[in-house]
Coordinates of C-alpha atoms in Angstrom, one line a residue:
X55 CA -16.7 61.4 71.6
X56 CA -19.9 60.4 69.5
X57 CA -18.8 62.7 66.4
X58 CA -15.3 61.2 66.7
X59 CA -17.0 57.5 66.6
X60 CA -19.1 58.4 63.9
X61 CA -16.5 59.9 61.9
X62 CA -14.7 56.3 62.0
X63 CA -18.0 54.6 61.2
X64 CA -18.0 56.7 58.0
X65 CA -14.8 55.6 57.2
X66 CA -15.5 52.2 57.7
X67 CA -18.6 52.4 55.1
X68 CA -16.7 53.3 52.2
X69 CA -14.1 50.7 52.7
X70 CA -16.7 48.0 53.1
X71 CA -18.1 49.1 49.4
X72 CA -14.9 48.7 47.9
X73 CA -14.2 45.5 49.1
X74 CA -17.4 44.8 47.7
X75 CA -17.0 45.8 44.5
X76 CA -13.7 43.9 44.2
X77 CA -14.8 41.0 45.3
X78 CA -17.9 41.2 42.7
X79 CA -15.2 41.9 39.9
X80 CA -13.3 39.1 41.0
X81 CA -16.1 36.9 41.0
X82 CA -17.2 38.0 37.7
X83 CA -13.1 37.3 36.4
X84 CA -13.0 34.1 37.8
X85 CA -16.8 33.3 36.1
X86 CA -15.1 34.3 32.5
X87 CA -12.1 32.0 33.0
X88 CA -14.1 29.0 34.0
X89 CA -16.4 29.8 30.5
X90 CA -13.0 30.4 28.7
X91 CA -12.3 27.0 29.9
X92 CA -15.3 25.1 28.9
X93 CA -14.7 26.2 25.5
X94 CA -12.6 22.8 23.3
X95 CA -10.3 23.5 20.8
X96 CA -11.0 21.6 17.6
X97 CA -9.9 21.9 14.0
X98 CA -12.4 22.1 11.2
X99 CA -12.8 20.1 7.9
X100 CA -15.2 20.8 5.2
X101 CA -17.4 18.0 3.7
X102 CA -16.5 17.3 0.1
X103 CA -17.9 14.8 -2.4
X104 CA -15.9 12.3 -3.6
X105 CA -16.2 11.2 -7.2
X106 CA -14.6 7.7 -8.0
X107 CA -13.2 7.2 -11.4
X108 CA -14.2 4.9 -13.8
X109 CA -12.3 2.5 -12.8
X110 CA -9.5 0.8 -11.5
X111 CA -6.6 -0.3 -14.1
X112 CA -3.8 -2.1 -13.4
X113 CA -0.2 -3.8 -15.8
X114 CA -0.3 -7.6 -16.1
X115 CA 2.4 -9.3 -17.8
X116 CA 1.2 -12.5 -19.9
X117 CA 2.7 -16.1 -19.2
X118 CA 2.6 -19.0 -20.8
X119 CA -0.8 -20.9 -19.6
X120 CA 2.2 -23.8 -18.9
X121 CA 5.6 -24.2 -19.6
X122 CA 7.9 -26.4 -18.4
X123 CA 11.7 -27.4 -18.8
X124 CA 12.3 -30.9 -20.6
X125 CA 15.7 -32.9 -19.4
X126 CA 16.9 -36.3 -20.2
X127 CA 16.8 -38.4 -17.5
X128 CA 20.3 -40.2 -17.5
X129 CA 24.0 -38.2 -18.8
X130 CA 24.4 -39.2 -22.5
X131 CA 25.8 -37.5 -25.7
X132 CA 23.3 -35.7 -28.0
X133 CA 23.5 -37.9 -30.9
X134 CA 20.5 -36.5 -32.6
X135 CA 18.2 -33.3 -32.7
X136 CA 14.9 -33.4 -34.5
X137 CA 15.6 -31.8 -38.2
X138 CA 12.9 -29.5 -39.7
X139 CA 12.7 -27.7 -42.9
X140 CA 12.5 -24.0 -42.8
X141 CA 10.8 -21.7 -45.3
X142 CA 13.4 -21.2 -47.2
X143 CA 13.9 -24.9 -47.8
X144 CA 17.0 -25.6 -45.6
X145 CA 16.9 -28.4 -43.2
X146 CA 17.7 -27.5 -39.8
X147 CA 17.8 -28.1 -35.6
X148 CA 14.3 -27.5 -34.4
X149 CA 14.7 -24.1 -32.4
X150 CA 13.6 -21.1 -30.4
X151 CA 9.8 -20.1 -32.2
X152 CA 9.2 -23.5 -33.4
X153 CA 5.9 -25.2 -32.6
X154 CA 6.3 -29.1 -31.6
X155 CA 3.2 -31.3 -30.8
X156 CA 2.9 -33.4 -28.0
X157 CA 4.7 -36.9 -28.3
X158 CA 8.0 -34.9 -31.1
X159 CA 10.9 -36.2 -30.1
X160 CA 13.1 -33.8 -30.0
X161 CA 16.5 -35.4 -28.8
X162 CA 18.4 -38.1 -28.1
X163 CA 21.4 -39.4 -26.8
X164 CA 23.9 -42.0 -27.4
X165 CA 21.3 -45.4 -26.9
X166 CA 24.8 -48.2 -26.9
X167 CA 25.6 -46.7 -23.5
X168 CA 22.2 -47.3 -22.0
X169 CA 21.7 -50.5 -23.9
X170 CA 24.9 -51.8 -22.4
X171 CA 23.8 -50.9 -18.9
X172 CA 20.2 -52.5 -19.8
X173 CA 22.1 -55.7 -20.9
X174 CA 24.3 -56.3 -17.8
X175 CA 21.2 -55.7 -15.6
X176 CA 19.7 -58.3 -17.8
X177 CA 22.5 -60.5 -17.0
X178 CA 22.4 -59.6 -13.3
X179 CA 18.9 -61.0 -13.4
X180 CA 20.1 -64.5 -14.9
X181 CA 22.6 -64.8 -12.6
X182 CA 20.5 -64.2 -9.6
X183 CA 17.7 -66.5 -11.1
X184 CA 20.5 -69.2 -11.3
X185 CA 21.9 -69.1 -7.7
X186 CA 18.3 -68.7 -6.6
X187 CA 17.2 -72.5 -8.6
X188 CA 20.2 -74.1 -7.3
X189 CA 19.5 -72.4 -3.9
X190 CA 15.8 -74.1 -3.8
X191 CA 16.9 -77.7 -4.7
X192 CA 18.9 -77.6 -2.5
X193 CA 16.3 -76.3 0.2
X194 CA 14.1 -78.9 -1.0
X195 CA 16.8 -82.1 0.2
X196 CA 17.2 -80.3 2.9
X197 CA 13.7 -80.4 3.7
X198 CA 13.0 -84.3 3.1
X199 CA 16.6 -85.1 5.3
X200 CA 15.7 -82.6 8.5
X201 CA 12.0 -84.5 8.3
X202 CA 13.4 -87.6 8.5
X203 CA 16.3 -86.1 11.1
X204 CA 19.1 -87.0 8.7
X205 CA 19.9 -83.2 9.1
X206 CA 20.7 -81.2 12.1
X207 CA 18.5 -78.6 12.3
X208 CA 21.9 -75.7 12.4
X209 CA 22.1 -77.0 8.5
X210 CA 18.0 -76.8 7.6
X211 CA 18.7 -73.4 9.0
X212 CA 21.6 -72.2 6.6
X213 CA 19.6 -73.9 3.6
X214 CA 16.1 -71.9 4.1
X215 CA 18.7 -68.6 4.5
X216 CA 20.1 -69.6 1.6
X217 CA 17.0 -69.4 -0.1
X218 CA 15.7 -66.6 1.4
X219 CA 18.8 -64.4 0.2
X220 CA 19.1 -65.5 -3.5
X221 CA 15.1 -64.9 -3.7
X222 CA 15.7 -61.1 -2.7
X223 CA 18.8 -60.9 -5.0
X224 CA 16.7 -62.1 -7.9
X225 CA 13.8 -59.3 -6.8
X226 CA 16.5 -56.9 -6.6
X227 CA 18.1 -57.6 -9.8
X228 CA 14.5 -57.6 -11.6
X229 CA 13.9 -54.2 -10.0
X230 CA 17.3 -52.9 -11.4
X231 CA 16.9 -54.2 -14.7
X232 CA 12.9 -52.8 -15.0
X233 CA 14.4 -49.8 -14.5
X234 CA 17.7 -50.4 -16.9
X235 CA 15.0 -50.9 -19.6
X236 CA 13.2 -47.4 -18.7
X237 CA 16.1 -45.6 -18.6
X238 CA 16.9 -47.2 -22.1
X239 CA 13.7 -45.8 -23.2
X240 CA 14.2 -42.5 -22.2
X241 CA 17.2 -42.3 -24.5
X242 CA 14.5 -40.0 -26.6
X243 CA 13.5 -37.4 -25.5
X244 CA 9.7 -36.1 -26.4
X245 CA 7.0 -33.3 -26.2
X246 CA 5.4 -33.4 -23.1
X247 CA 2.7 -31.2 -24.5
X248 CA 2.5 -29.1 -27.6
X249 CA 2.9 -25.4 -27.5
X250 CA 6.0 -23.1 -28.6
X251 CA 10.0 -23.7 -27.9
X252 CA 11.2 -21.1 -26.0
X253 CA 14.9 -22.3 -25.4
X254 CA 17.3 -25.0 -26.9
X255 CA 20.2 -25.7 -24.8
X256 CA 21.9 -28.9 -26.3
X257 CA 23.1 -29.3 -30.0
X258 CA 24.7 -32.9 -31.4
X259 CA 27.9 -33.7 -29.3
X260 CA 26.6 -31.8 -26.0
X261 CA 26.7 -33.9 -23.4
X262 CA 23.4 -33.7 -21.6
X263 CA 22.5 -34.3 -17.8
X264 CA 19.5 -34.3 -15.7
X265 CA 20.1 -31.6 -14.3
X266 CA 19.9 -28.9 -17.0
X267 CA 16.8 -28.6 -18.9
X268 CA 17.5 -30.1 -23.1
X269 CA 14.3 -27.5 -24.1
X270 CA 11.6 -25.5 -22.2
X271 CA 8.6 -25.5 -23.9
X272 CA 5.2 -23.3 -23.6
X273 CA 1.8 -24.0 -24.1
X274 CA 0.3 -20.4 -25.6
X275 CA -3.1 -21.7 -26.9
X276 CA -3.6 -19.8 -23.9
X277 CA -2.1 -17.3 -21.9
X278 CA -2.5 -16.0 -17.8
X279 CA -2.0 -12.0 -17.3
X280 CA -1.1 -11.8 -13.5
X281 CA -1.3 -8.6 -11.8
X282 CA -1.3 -7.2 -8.2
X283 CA -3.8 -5.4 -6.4
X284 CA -4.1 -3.6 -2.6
X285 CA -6.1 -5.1 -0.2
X286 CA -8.8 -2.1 -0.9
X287 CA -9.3 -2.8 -4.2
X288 CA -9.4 -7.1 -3.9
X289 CA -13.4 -7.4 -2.8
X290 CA -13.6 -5.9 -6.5
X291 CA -12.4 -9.3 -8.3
X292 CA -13.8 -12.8 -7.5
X293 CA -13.3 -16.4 -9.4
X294 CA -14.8 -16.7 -12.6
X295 CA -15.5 -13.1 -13.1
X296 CA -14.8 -11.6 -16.9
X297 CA -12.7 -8.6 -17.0
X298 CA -11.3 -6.9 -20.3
X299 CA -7.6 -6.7 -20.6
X300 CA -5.4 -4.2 -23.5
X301 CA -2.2 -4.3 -24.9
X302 CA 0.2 -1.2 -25.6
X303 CA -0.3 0.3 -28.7
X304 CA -3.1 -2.3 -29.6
X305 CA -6.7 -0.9 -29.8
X306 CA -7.9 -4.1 -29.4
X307 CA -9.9 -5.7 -26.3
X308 CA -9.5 -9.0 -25.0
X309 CA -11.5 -10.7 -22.4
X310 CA -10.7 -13.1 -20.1
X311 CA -11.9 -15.3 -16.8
X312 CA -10.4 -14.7 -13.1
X313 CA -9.1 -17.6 -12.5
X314 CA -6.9 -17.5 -9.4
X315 CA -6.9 -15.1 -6.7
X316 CA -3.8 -15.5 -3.8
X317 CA -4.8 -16.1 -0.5
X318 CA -2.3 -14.3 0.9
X319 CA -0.6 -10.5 0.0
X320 CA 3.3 -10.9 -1.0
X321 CA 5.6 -9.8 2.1
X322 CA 7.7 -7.4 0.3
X323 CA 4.6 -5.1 -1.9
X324 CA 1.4 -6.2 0.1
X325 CA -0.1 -6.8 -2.5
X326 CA -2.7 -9.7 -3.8
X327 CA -2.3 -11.6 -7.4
X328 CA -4.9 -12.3 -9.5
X329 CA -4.4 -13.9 -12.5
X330 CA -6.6 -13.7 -15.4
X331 CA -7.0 -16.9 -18.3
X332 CA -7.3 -15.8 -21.7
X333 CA -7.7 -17.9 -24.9
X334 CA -5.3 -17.2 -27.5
X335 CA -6.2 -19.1 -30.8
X336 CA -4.8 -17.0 -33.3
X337 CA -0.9 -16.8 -30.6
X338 CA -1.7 -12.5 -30.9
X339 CA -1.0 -13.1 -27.1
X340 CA 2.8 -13.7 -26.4
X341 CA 4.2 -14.2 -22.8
X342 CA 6.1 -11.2 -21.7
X343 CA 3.5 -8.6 -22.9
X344 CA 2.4 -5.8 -21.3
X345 CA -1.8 -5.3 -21.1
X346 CA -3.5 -2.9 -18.9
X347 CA -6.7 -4.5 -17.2
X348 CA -9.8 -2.4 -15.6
X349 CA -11.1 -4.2 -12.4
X350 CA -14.6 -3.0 -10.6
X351 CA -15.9 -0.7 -13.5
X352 CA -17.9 2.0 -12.3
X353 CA -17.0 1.7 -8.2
X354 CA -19.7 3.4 -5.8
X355 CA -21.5 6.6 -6.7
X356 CA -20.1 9.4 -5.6
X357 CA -20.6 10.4 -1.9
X358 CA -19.8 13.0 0.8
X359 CA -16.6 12.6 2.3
X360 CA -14.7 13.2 5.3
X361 CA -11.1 13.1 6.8
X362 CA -10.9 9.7 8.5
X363 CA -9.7 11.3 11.4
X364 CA -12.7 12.7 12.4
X365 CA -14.8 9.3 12.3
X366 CA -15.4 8.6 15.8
X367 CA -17.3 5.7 18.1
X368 CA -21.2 6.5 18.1
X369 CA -21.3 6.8 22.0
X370 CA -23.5 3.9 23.3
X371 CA -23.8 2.1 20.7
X372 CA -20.7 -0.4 19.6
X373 CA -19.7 -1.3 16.2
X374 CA -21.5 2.0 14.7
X375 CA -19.6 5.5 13.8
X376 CA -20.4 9.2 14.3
X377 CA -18.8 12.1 13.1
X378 CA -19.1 15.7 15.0
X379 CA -20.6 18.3 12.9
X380 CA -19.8 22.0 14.1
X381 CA -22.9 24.2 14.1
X382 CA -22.8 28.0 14.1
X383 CA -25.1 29.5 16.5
X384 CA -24.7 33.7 16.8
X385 CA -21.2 34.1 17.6
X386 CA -20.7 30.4 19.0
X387 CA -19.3 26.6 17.7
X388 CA -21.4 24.6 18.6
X389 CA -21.0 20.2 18.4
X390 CA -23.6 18.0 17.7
X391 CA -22.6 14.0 17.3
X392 CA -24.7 12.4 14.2
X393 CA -24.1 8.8 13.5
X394 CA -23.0 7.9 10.0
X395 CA -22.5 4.7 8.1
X396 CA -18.6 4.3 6.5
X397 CA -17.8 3.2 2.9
X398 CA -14.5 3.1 0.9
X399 CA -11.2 4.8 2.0
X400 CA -9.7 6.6 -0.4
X401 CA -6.3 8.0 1.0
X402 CA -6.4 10.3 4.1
X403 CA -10.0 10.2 3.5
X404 CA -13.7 8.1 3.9
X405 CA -16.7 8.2 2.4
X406 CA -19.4 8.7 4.2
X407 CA -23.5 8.6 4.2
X408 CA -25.3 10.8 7.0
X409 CA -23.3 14.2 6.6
X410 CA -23.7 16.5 3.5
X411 CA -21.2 18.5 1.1
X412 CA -20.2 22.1 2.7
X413 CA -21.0 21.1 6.5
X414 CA -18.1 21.6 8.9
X415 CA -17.1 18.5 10.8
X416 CA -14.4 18.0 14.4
X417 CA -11.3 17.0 11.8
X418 CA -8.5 16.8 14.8
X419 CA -10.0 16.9 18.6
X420 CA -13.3 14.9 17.8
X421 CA -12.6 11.8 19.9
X422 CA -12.9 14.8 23.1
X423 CA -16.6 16.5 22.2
X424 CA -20.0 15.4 23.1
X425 CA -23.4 16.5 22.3
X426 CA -24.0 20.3 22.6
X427 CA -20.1 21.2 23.9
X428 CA -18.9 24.5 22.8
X429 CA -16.2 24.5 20.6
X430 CA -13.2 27.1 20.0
X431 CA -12.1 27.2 16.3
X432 CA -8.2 27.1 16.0
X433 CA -6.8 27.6 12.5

């Protein structure tokens, strides 16, 4: 009976070590998976340097530094248009290209039918002054009889309205004649400043109105190049700052003053205008030119720079940034968060000071490190 109990006790022993064992390599499995798991997945990106250019260049077109359209102010006939001589001695209608100085007359339209309106208002006037003198004597008898009650007062009423009413018409009709008399004056039609004729849209006969512009006329003594720019590029321009502007197939460089900047982009490009005066004595500048302008010169020197995606918060510390540079160590990735200070954007990526050319930084999974996580490398 003892060997038989023995005999089972033996057995028992080796499957006690067994159990043992598997339980030891289940342990050490399980360990593995829970370091398999610790491990982040994170894509690399290299440093690189980022060299800006030269500078930034943009196409303006030139405008006039002012142009406006000129129109009679009443309807009339064209009964004259200003003559000029051209170079080949023949008299003719002042035109497109012509230069006009401020005060030409450069129109006008049939005067009889303004005088004629000027003239009845006239007579309007002498009527109403009439009515209104006859309207005061008689407010003045009125007066003396309701003071001395000879008149009812109904009657001293309707006298004093009487000369209340003809005292407005004569106002009125003074009003209407004053402005008779200006219109009458505006049967020519002048320069409002001297510059360049750029269209002519009535001849002799042409019966003008109001509403369509008689000439448009521009002022190129000197001219405004206006050109867009992103909202990256508009801390580079200020007010009153020179910038050099060229024309196609012109070697020559012309400078010019900032001297509007939009407050606000345009809804359709995004973009911000900036317009640049330039003086144009010698009319080499015409409106509807092409130039190509340089804004900023050199830009910032060049600097490491990273995708922007890996730019994350600096942890405990708001407002500042941090990258996560990847560090080999033996066989493992290994993170460490550095704080870095962000510059200019320059597409997908940033330039930044704190890292340097050639390190590897957390490119896609950087918002999920900290300090000193390990890090698995996916392609």
């Amino acid at each position: 009976m003892k060997v038989a109990a023995n005999n089972r006790q033996g057995r028992r022993i080796p499957q006690l070590s067994g159990l043992c064992v598997l339980l030891a390599m289940t342990g050490c499995q399980h360990d593995a998976q829970i370091a398999a798991k610790t491990l982040v997945p994170v894509r690399l990106a290299e440093v690189t340097v980022y060299a800006s250019a030269e500078g930034l260049r943009y196409s303006a077109s030139l405008v006039p530094f002012a142009q406006v359209d000129v129109a009679f102010r009443t309807t009339g006939y064209v009964t004259d248009v200003k003559q000029i001589r051209s170079p080949d001695s023949r008299i003719r209608n002042v035109g497109v290209g012509d230069y006009v100085t401020k005060g030409t007359v450069l129109a006008q339209i049939r005067r009889q039918d303004l005088k004629n309106q000027a003239d009845e208002s006239s007579a309007q006037v002498e009527s109403a002054v009439a009515q209104h003198t006859q309207a005061e004597q008689d407010f003045k008898r009125a007066k003396a009889l309701y003071a001395t009650q000879s008149l009812t007062k109904p009657d001293y009423d309707q006298a004093q309205a009487r000369f209340d009413s003809t005292l407005a018409a004569v106002n009125q009709a003074k009003a209407a004649d004053r402005q008779a008399q200006l219109v009458l004056s505006d049967s020519e039609l002048a320069a409002p400043l001297s510059g360049y004729i750029v269209a002519r849209n009535v001849d002799v006969g042409t019966l003008a109105a109001p509403s369509s512009a008689a000439f448009t006329i521009a002022d190129t003594s000197a001219v405004k190049a206006a050109f867009g720019v992103p909202e990256d590029a508009l801390n580079l321009a200020h007010l009153d700052q020179f910038l050099t502007l060229q024309l196609q197939n012109d070697s020559a460089r012309y400078s010019g003053r900032v001297t509007s900047i939009s407050p606000s982009a345009d809804a359709r490009s995004r973009v911000f205008t900036i317009e640049v005066t330039l003086c144009n004595p010698r009319n080499a500048l015409k409106p509807g030119m092409i130039a190509s302008v340089e804004l900023g010169g050199k830009r910032e020197a060049s600097q490491p720079s990273v995708p922007l995606s890996a730019i994350v918060p600096y942890p405990g510390d708001a407002g500042q940034f941090a990258v996560v540079v990847a560090e080999q160590q033996a066989s493992q990735w290994k993170a460490h968060v550095r704080r870095v200070t962000v510059g200019a954007t320059h597409g997908g990526s940033v330039s930044v000071s704190g890292v340097h050319a050639g390190e590897k930084v957390a490119a896609i999974g950087a918002q999920l490190l900290k300090e000193g996580d390990s890090l698995s490398v996916i392609p």
